[in-house]
Each structure stands twice: as structure tokens, then as C-alpha cells.
């Protein structure tokens, strides 16, 4: 606890020296601790994905075939229209006024070859990666986290993420098998549903609206049966409860890791380096969840709130103690003095206790009776 925080260069050297397998074992270690504490369930898993902005500029992309940059590409388009030697202002005006359509098959980043052109959650078009989570809906632990290229569709990675989550459960020591998969309508595809049915998985994936009715003439019957079974399950009340829980739990994991944790913007390049960094962040998220379930405290902000609560608790106890002492001292004075008790400051020589002095409470002492004073004078 007394050691200083490691420098960022030290963390970089550690990441470069340790292979990806070590980072995966760190992620599994947290799941093993959760399994030892009987916190993992794993029966119902929710899958969702988000985009992470890569450490590469979109304006620096080049064509895969010729290697020309964006500026040379615009000059070629203007040359086809008969404009020779355009200025920078002409290029900017021409690029702003036309409809852009850039494909990952034709363009790539020279600085980060694994990044892909994709649309972010806020609507911007950037070079990005795709992060995907498989979360246990009962315990809220992230069972599997992977970084993919942003051009991979959700339907292409659903089964692989569920299989990875099942493998992580087995490596963590759990004997529970995944039986239900919950996802949004972006994961709906007849082929994917049939593949999940082959793995004996019940899917709860809403079907997107289509303009015309689906035709099954040239499709396998397994695709149709899986789609119709998923449609029946989605109409049930359980599906609505699971979708509500999915939107709460999975989106919360993305919020803690990508927004609060600062993982939305990647500062590393390369799929392997980004995966290493993201696995450590997800392991930290699972560790904080484990601490909250065991001790009720999982983050430094919670400790700050606990200190404030402790201060208010001490102040409240002090106020209650002072009021109790005032009542107790007033009642004792009334019992000793009887009906002839007079109000006023206590006589000299009657010092309050140290605790009463700290609280500012002074117990009034009953005044001496006239007969008692005469008796004491005769004895003297």
C-alpha cells in the first residue's frame, strides 16, 4: 500500500514482454476466485458488442491496390472531370460536396493495419475495433471478452463468443453449462439461429421488421425451424424480462469499462496489443464486482462515500449521546432536589466529567437545603 504507482513506461514494458496467454490467464484467475466463492451461474448469457476508436486517423488511409492517399485520390477524381492542378481549397470544397463511400476492401490505415472503417456509437465515422462481451445475467460477471476487427458482423461472432464463454466457465472450475443466449436484433440471422440450435442453445433474439414475408423455398429446413422456435420464445413474458435484464447488465459493463474506465479510445496499435489492454480492463471490472459482492466495497469512490458516511454516523451518535446525557442529568437533579429544585447554574466545585466537557453538556447539581447548611455549621 505504501509503494508508488508504476509509471506508464513500466506498464508498457510489462505488456510487451508478457504474451497474450498470460493476460488471458489473469482474466481466468478472477473468474476462478468468483467460482470458489460460489458466485458464478452461467446458465443464461447475454451477448452484445460496441466499437472502440482506434489510434489512427481516418484522413491518413491509403488505397490497398495503388497506395495513394486520400488527397491524391481526390486529385484523380477532379482530373476525370477536367480540373487540372486543383488547390487545397478546391479539394476541400469538392470533398465536402460529394457523397463519400469508403470500403474496407479498398482502403486501409498505414499506421494500424488491423483497424477498420466503422461508424461509432455517436454517429461519427472513424477507424475502430469491435469489442464483444458475453455476460452472465445472474451474477453479472463478464465470462468472455474479445476484440475483433470492426468489419465483422454481429451474427458472425455470436456462436464463437458463446463457445468462448463456455470454455472460460469450464476453465474456472464451473460445471454449469450455458443453456440460454440473449441478444438484440442485430444478432438475428437464420443461419446463426440454426447453429445455436445445433449447440442445444435456446435463443431469445428479437426479429427485425422486414418489408415482405420471409420465403423458405431455397433455405434448409433447420433454418426455418430454428427461426420459428426463436420467434415463439420471443413472444413469451420471459423473453421480455431477459431483454430488460440484458439492457441493464451488458450496457453497464460497457459503461464501466469504456466510458468510466476510459476504454472507448484506444491508444495502442495492433489487434494483439488492444486485446491485452482490454482483457486487463475487463478483469479489473470483474474484480471490482467480486469485491462489491463479498465486502460491499469495490471502488475508491465507494471508499470516499464510506468515509463521509462514517463521519455523519459519528456526528449523529454524538448528538444522540448529548441529548441522552441532558435528559439523564436533568432527571437525576429533579429526583435529588424534589419539588424545591431551583433553576440556575450549578454550585462551585461540581466539575462535569471529561465526556460531558467534550460534548458541552453540564449536569446541574441540586442546591443544598437550609437545614443541611445549618447542620454543617453546627458540626464545624
Short mmCIF file of C-alpha atoms in Angstrom, two decimals:
data_model
loop_
_atom_site.label_atom_id
_atom_site.label_comp_id
_atom_site.label_asym_id
_atom_site.label_seq_id
_atom_site.Cartn_x
_atom_site.Cartn_y
_atom_site.Cartn_z
CA UNK A 1 0.00 0.00 0.00
CA UNK A 2 2.94 2.37 0.58
CA UNK A 3 4.54 1.77 -2.83
CA UNK A 4 4.16 4.37 -5.56
CA UNK A 5 2.06 3.78 -8.67
CA UNK A 6 4.07 2.24 -11.56
CA UNK A 7 4.99 4.58 -14.37
CA UNK A 8 3.24 4.18 -17.72
CA UNK A 9 6.53 3.14 -19.33
CA UNK A 10 6.78 0.25 -16.84
CA UNK A 11 3.28 -0.89 -17.76
CA UNK A 12 4.23 -0.71 -21.45
CA UNK A 13 7.30 -2.89 -20.91
CA UNK A 14 5.26 -5.42 -18.93
CA UNK A 15 2.63 -5.56 -21.70
CA UNK A 16 5.28 -6.01 -24.37
CA UNK A 17 7.16 -8.73 -22.53
CA UNK A 18 4.18 -10.81 -21.41
CA UNK A 19 2.36 -12.74 -24.15
CA UNK A 20 -1.38 -12.69 -24.72
CA UNK A 21 -1.74 -16.06 -22.98
CA UNK A 22 -0.65 -14.53 -19.66
CA UNK A 23 -3.28 -11.80 -19.92
CA UNK A 24 -5.94 -14.43 -20.62
CA UNK A 25 -4.87 -16.38 -17.54
CA UNK A 26 -5.20 -13.24 -15.42
CA UNK A 27 -8.75 -12.85 -16.71
CA UNK A 28 -9.49 -16.50 -15.90
CA UNK A 29 -7.97 -16.17 -12.41
CA UNK A 30 -10.62 -13.62 -11.40
CA UNK A 31 -13.33 -15.95 -12.68
CA UNK A 32 -11.82 -18.82 -10.68
CA UNK A 33 -11.99 -16.75 -7.49
CA UNK A 34 -15.63 -15.92 -8.24
CA UNK A 35 -16.33 -19.63 -8.78
CA UNK A 36 -14.61 -20.54 -5.49
CA UNK A 37 -16.95 -18.08 -3.75
CA UNK A 38 -19.95 -19.73 -5.48
CA UNK A 39 -20.88 -16.57 -7.38
CA UNK A 40 -20.86 -17.79 -10.97
CA UNK A 41 -24.01 -19.22 -12.55
CA UNK A 42 -23.58 -19.30 -16.31
CA UNK A 43 -26.96 -20.71 -17.33
CA UNK A 44 -28.19 -17.58 -19.15
CA UNK A 45 -25.68 -15.49 -21.12
CA UNK A 46 -26.23 -12.15 -22.86
CA UNK A 47 -24.04 -11.09 -25.79
CA UNK A 48 -23.53 -7.57 -27.09
CA UNK A 49 -20.83 -5.53 -28.86
CA UNK A 50 -19.59 -1.96 -29.14
CA UNK A 51 -16.99 -0.05 -31.12
CA UNK A 52 -13.66 1.29 -29.86
CA UNK A 53 -11.91 4.16 -31.60
CA UNK A 54 -8.50 3.13 -32.91
CA UNK A 55 -5.28 5.10 -32.58
CA UNK A 56 -5.22 6.02 -36.26
CA UNK A 57 -6.50 8.97 -38.27
CA UNK A 58 -9.13 8.45 -40.93
CA UNK A 59 -7.57 11.09 -43.18
CA UNK A 60 -4.36 9.05 -43.32
CA UNK A 61 -5.87 6.00 -45.05
CA UNK A 62 -4.37 4.78 -48.35
CA UNK A 63 -5.67 2.58 -51.14
CA UNK A 64 -4.77 -1.08 -50.91
CA UNK A 65 -4.09 -1.51 -54.62
CA UNK A 66 -2.10 1.61 -55.53
CA UNK A 67 -1.03 3.01 -52.15
CA UNK A 68 -2.17 6.56 -52.97
CA UNK A 69 -3.51 8.68 -50.15
CA UNK A 70 -6.83 10.48 -49.90
CA UNK A 71 -5.52 13.73 -51.37
CA UNK A 72 -4.13 12.01 -54.47
CA UNK A 73 -7.40 10.13 -54.83
CA UNK A 74 -9.37 13.41 -54.88
CA UNK A 75 -6.99 14.88 -57.46
CA UNK A 76 -7.63 11.90 -59.68
CA UNK A 77 -11.39 12.36 -59.41
CA UNK A 78 -11.07 16.04 -60.33
CA UNK A 79 -8.79 15.20 -63.23
CA UNK A 80 -11.52 12.94 -64.62
CA UNK A 81 -13.84 15.96 -64.55
CA UNK A 82 -11.30 18.13 -66.39
CA UNK A 83 -9.90 20.12 -63.43
CA UNK A 84 -6.11 20.34 -63.56
CA UNK A 85 -3.84 21.35 -60.66
CA UNK A 86 -6.58 21.95 -58.05
CA UNK A 87 -5.74 23.91 -54.93
CA UNK A 88 -6.24 22.70 -51.37
CA UNK A 89 -9.40 24.78 -51.16
CA UNK A 90 -10.73 23.16 -54.35
CA UNK A 91 -10.06 19.71 -52.93
CA UNK A 92 -11.77 20.57 -49.66
CA UNK A 93 -14.83 22.02 -51.40
CA UNK A 94 -15.08 19.03 -53.76
CA UNK A 95 -14.73 16.52 -50.91
CA UNK A 96 -17.38 18.29 -48.82
CA UNK A 97 -19.98 18.46 -51.55
CA UNK A 98 -19.85 14.86 -52.78
CA UNK A 99 -21.22 11.67 -51.28
CA UNK A 100 -18.47 9.62 -49.68
CA UNK A 101 -18.49 5.85 -49.80
CA UNK A 102 -15.32 4.26 -48.47
CA UNK A 103 -14.91 0.49 -48.31
CA UNK A 104 -12.56 -1.51 -46.10
CA UNK A 105 -11.77 -3.67 -49.11
CA UNK A 106 -10.23 -0.70 -50.93
CA UNK A 107 -8.79 1.40 -48.10
CA UNK A 108 -6.55 0.66 -45.11
CA UNK A 109 -4.59 2.53 -42.46
CA UNK A 110 -0.80 2.52 -42.90
CA UNK A 111 -0.22 3.01 -39.16
CA UNK A 112 -2.70 0.43 -37.80
CA UNK A 113 -3.44 -2.25 -40.34
CA UNK A 114 -5.88 -4.12 -38.03
CA UNK A 115 -8.24 -1.16 -37.63
CA UNK A 116 -11.28 -0.87 -39.87
CA UNK A 117 -13.52 1.95 -41.04
CA UNK A 118 -16.71 1.85 -38.97
CA UNK A 119 -19.44 4.05 -37.59
CA UNK A 120 -19.14 4.84 -33.90
CA UNK A 121 -21.99 4.89 -31.39
CA UNK A 122 -22.30 8.67 -31.68
CA UNK A 123 -22.65 8.52 -35.48
CA UNK A 124 -19.09 9.51 -36.42
CA UNK A 125 -17.10 7.50 -38.97
CA UNK A 126 -13.70 6.51 -37.60
CA UNK A 127 -11.11 3.75 -37.71
CA UNK A 128 -12.22 1.39 -34.97
CA UNK A 129 -12.21 -2.04 -33.37
CA UNK A 130 -15.11 -4.14 -32.19
CA UNK A 131 -15.34 -5.23 -28.52
CA UNK A 132 -17.78 -8.01 -27.65
CA UNK A 133 -18.93 -9.24 -24.22
CA UNK A 134 -20.63 -12.40 -23.06
CA UNK A 135 -22.12 -11.62 -19.64
CA UNK A 136 -23.72 -13.92 -17.09
CA UNK A 137 -27.16 -12.42 -16.42
CA UNK A 138 -27.43 -13.98 -12.96
CA UNK A 139 -24.08 -12.93 -11.50
CA UNK A 140 -23.29 -10.03 -13.92
CA UNK A 141 -19.70 -11.28 -14.47
CA UNK A 142 -18.19 -10.93 -17.94
CA UNK A 143 -17.48 -14.52 -18.93
CA UNK A 144 -15.82 -13.73 -22.26
CA UNK A 145 -14.41 -10.56 -23.81
CA UNK A 146 -12.86 -10.34 -27.26
CA UNK A 147 -11.54 -7.70 -29.64
CA UNK A 148 -12.39 -8.22 -33.30
CA UNK A 149 -11.97 -6.21 -36.44
CA UNK A 150 -14.79 -3.70 -36.84
CA UNK A 151 -15.90 -5.08 -40.21
CA UNK A 152 -17.08 -8.39 -38.70
CA UNK A 153 -20.84 -8.56 -38.29
CA UNK A 154 -22.51 -9.47 -35.01
CA UNK A 155 -24.10 -12.59 -36.49
CA UNK A 156 -20.67 -13.90 -37.49
CA UNK A 157 -19.24 -13.75 -33.95
CA UNK A 158 -22.23 -14.77 -31.77
CA UNK A 159 -21.58 -18.51 -31.63
CA UNK A 160 -17.84 -18.06 -31.19
CA UNK A 161 -18.42 -15.76 -28.19
CA UNK A 162 -20.82 -18.22 -26.53
CA UNK A 163 -18.37 -21.09 -27.05
CA UNK A 164 -15.58 -18.97 -25.56
CA UNK A 165 -17.76 -18.17 -22.54
CA UNK A 166 -18.48 -21.88 -22.03
CA UNK A 167 -14.77 -22.68 -22.24
CA UNK A 168 -13.95 -19.97 -19.68
CA UNK A 169 -16.58 -21.40 -17.33
CA UNK A 170 -15.02 -24.85 -17.56
CA UNK A 171 -11.50 -23.48 -17.02
CA UNK A 172 -12.77 -21.56 -13.98
CA UNK A 173 -13.97 -24.83 -12.44
CA UNK A 174 -17.69 -24.46 -13.05
CA UNK A 175 -19.77 -27.46 -14.08
CA UNK A 176 -22.67 -25.30 -15.25
CA UNK A 177 -23.49 -25.33 -18.95
CA UNK A 178 -24.86 -22.42 -20.95
CA UNK A 179 -28.45 -23.09 -21.96
CA UNK A 180 -29.88 -19.70 -22.99
CA UNK A 181 -28.49 -16.90 -25.15
CA UNK A 182 -29.97 -13.37 -25.13
CA UNK A 183 -29.05 -10.71 -27.70
CA UNK A 184 -30.51 -7.77 -29.60
CA UNK A 185 -31.98 -7.86 -33.10
CA UNK A 186 -28.58 -7.14 -34.67
CA UNK A 187 -27.66 -10.78 -33.97
CA UNK A 188 -30.74 -12.21 -35.70
CA UNK A 189 -29.92 -14.44 -38.66
CA UNK A 190 -31.48 -17.75 -39.65
CA UNK A 191 -28.13 -19.46 -40.15
CA UNK A 192 -26.87 -18.26 -36.75
CA UNK A 193 -30.06 -19.40 -35.01
CA UNK A 194 -29.73 -22.84 -36.58
CA UNK A 195 -26.12 -23.06 -35.44
CA UNK A 196 -27.18 -22.16 -31.88
CA UNK A 197 -29.87 -24.83 -32.02
CA UNK A 198 -27.23 -27.36 -33.07
CA UNK A 199 -25.33 -26.45 -29.90
CA UNK A 200 -28.58 -27.01 -27.93
CA UNK A 201 -28.89 -23.33 -27.03
CA UNK A 202 -32.22 -21.57 -26.60
CA UNK A 203 -32.06 -18.15 -28.21
CA UNK A 204 -34.03 -15.03 -27.25
CA UNK A 205 -33.22 -12.69 -30.15
CA UNK A 206 -35.87 -10.25 -31.46
CA UNK A 207 -36.56 -10.44 -35.16
CA UNK A 208 -36.11 -7.21 -37.15
CA UNK A 209 -39.01 -5.92 -39.18
CA UNK A 210 -38.97 -6.86 -42.84
CA UNK A 211 -40.88 -5.30 -45.69
CA UNK A 212 -42.06 -8.62 -47.08
CA UNK A 213 -42.70 -12.10 -45.80
CA UNK A 214 -39.78 -14.49 -45.45
CA UNK A 215 -39.52 -17.23 -48.09
CA UNK A 216 -38.02 -20.62 -47.26
CA UNK A 217 -38.05 -22.33 -50.65
CA UNK A 218 -34.30 -22.44 -51.20
CA UNK A 219 -33.32 -22.49 -47.48
CA UNK A 220 -32.62 -25.54 -45.28
CA UNK A 221 -35.45 -26.66 -43.02
CA UNK A 222 -33.21 -26.39 -39.97
CA UNK A 223 -33.00 -22.63 -40.55
CA UNK A 224 -36.77 -22.34 -40.68
CA UNK A 225 -37.38 -24.46 -37.58
CA UNK A 226 -34.78 -22.51 -35.59
CA UNK A 227 -36.27 -19.16 -36.69
CA UNK A 228 -39.82 -20.16 -35.81
CA UNK A 229 -38.78 -21.58 -32.41
CA UNK A 230 -36.91 -18.36 -31.61
CA UNK A 231 -39.98 -16.36 -32.68
CA UNK A 232 -42.21 -18.30 -30.27
CA UNK A 233 -39.80 -17.77 -27.39
CA UNK A 234 -39.50 -14.04 -28.06
CA UNK A 235 -43.27 -13.61 -27.67
CA UNK A 236 -43.20 -15.04 -24.13
CA UNK A 237 -43.05 -12.95 -20.98
CA UNK A 238 -39.70 -14.49 -20.03
CA UNK A 239 -38.11 -13.04 -23.15
CA UNK A 240 -39.18 -9.54 -22.15
CA UNK A 241 -37.69 -10.00 -18.68
CA UNK A 242 -34.43 -11.29 -20.13
CA UNK A 243 -34.19 -8.45 -22.65
CA UNK A 244 -34.72 -5.91 -19.88
CA UNK A 245 -32.03 -7.56 -17.77
CA UNK A 246 -29.70 -7.70 -20.79
CA UNK A 247 -30.04 -3.97 -21.45
CA UNK A 248 -29.18 -3.25 -17.81
CA UNK A 249 -26.32 -5.68 -17.20
CA UNK A 250 -24.46 -5.71 -20.51
CA UNK A 251 -24.69 -1.98 -21.09
CA UNK A 252 -23.49 -1.40 -17.53
CA UNK A 253 -20.35 -3.43 -18.23
CA UNK A 254 -19.64 -1.32 -21.33
CA UNK A 255 -20.27 1.88 -19.36
CA UNK A 256 -17.85 0.90 -16.59
CA UNK A 257 -15.10 -0.29 -18.95
CA UNK A 258 -15.42 2.02 -21.97
CA UNK A 259 -16.86 5.23 -20.52
CA UNK A 260 -15.83 5.42 -16.85
CA UNK A 261 -12.75 3.26 -17.40
CA UNK A 262 -11.59 5.24 -20.44
CA UNK A 263 -11.52 2.27 -22.80
CA UNK A 264 -13.57 3.86 -25.57
CA UNK A 265 -10.44 5.41 -27.11
CA UNK A 266 -7.53 3.05 -27.72
CA UNK A 267 -4.00 4.43 -27.51
CA UNK A 268 -2.34 1.23 -28.72
CA UNK A 269 -2.00 -0.17 -32.22
CA UNK A 270 -2.43 -3.71 -33.38
CA UNK A 271 -5.09 -6.29 -32.57
CA UNK A 272 -2.91 -8.14 -30.06
CA UNK A 273 -1.93 -5.05 -28.07
CA UNK A 274 -5.50 -3.79 -27.95
CA UNK A 275 -6.70 -7.23 -26.79
CA UNK A 276 -4.11 -7.30 -23.98
CA UNK A 277 -5.15 -3.90 -22.71
CA UNK A 278 -8.86 -4.65 -22.92
CA UNK A 279 -8.57 -8.03 -21.16
CA UNK A 280 -6.88 -6.38 -18.18
CA UNK A 281 -9.65 -3.76 -18.02
CA UNK A 282 -12.38 -6.42 -18.10
CA UNK A 283 -10.55 -8.41 -15.40
CA UNK A 284 -10.46 -5.26 -13.24
CA UNK A 285 -14.21 -4.83 -13.82
CA UNK A 286 -14.88 -8.41 -12.70
CA UNK A 287 -12.61 -7.93 -9.69
CA UNK A 288 -14.50 -4.81 -8.57
CA UNK A 289 -17.79 -6.68 -8.97
CA UNK A 290 -16.38 -9.55 -6.90
CA UNK A 291 -15.32 -7.18 -4.11
CA UNK A 292 -18.72 -5.50 -4.07
CA UNK A 293 -20.46 -8.84 -3.74
CA UNK A 294 -18.14 -10.00 -0.95
CA UNK A 295 -17.41 -6.81 1.01
CA UNK A 296 -19.83 -4.21 -0.31
CA UNK A 297 -16.93 -2.03 -1.50
CA UNK A 298 -15.30 -2.34 -4.89
CA UNK A 299 -14.03 1.08 -6.00
CA UNK A 300 -12.17 4.06 -4.47
CA UNK A 301 -15.26 6.25 -4.88
CA UNK A 302 -17.16 3.84 -2.70
CA UNK A 303 -14.49 4.22 -0.03
CA UNK A 304 -14.83 8.00 -0.24
CA UNK A 305 -18.57 7.67 0.28
CA UNK A 306 -17.98 5.30 3.17
CA UNK A 307 -15.70 7.82 4.90
CA UNK A 308 -18.36 10.50 4.59
CA UNK A 309 -20.99 8.13 5.90
CA UNK A 310 -18.75 7.27 8.85
CA UNK A 311 -18.29 10.96 9.71
CA UNK A 312 -22.04 11.57 9.63
CA UNK A 313 -22.59 8.47 11.73
CA UNK A 314 -20.15 9.70 14.40
CA UNK A 315 -21.79 13.14 14.45
CA UNK A 316 -25.22 11.56 14.78
CA UNK A 317 -24.08 9.37 17.66
CA UNK A 318 -22.55 12.38 19.38
CA UNK A 319 -25.81 14.34 19.11
CA UNK A 320 -27.84 11.42 20.42
CA UNK A 321 -25.40 10.91 23.30
CA UNK A 322 -25.57 14.60 24.25
CA UNK A 323 -29.35 14.58 24.31
CA UNK A 324 -29.42 11.40 26.35
CA UNK A 325 -26.99 12.88 28.88
CA UNK A 326 -29.03 16.08 29.15
CA UNK A 327 -32.15 14.06 29.92
CA UNK A 328 -30.32 11.81 32.34
CA UNK A 329 -28.69 14.68 34.23
CA UNK A 330 -31.94 16.67 34.38
CA UNK A 331 -33.87 13.68 35.69
CA UNK A 332 -31.24 12.97 38.38
CA UNK A 333 -31.33 16.59 39.55
CA UNK A 334 -35.11 16.52 39.77
CA UNK A 335 -35.05 13.29 41.82
CA UNK A 336 -32.49 14.64 44.31
CA UNK A 337 -33.97 18.10 44.81
CA UNK A 338 -37.64 17.18 44.85
CA UNK A 339 -40.22 19.92 44.39
CA UNK A 340 -37.83 22.62 45.73
CA UNK A 341 -35.40 22.36 42.77
CA UNK A 342 -34.28 25.80 41.59
CA UNK A 343 -33.06 26.65 38.14
CA UNK A 344 -29.65 28.17 37.64
CA UNK A 345 -26.01 27.31 37.26
CA UNK A 346 -24.57 24.52 39.41
CA UNK A 347 -22.58 25.46 42.51
CA UNK A 348 -18.84 25.72 42.54
CA UNK A 349 -16.74 22.68 42.96
CA UNK A 350 -19.01 20.42 40.91
CA UNK A 351 -16.89 19.74 37.80
CA UNK A 352 -18.51 17.78 34.94
CA UNK A 353 -16.87 14.62 33.59
CA UNK A 354 -14.45 14.65 30.68
CA UNK A 355 -17.01 13.21 28.26
CA UNK A 356 -19.59 15.82 29.24
CA UNK A 357 -16.95 18.53 28.82
CA UNK A 358 -16.23 17.35 25.26
CA UNK A 359 -19.91 17.28 24.38
CA UNK A 360 -20.64 20.62 26.04
CA UNK A 361 -23.12 19.11 28.48
CA UNK A 362 -23.19 20.24 32.12
CA UNK A 363 -25.23 18.32 34.65
CA UNK A 364 -26.97 20.69 37.09
CA UNK A 365 -26.46 19.80 40.75
CA UNK A 366 -29.31 20.24 43.28
CA UNK A 367 -28.85 23.19 45.67
CA UNK A 368 -28.26 22.41 49.33
CA UNK A 369 -31.26 22.65 51.69
CA UNK A 370 -31.32 25.25 54.51
CA UNK A 371 -31.47 22.59 57.23
CA UNK A 372 -28.49 20.78 55.83
CA UNK A 373 -26.44 24.01 55.79
CA UNK A 374 -27.24 24.74 59.48
CA UNK A 375 -26.33 21.21 60.43
CA UNK A 376 -22.99 21.51 58.74
CA UNK A 377 -22.38 24.87 60.53
CA UNK A 378 -23.05 23.36 63.93
CA UNK A 379 -20.71 20.47 63.27
CA UNK A 380 -17.99 22.93 62.38
#
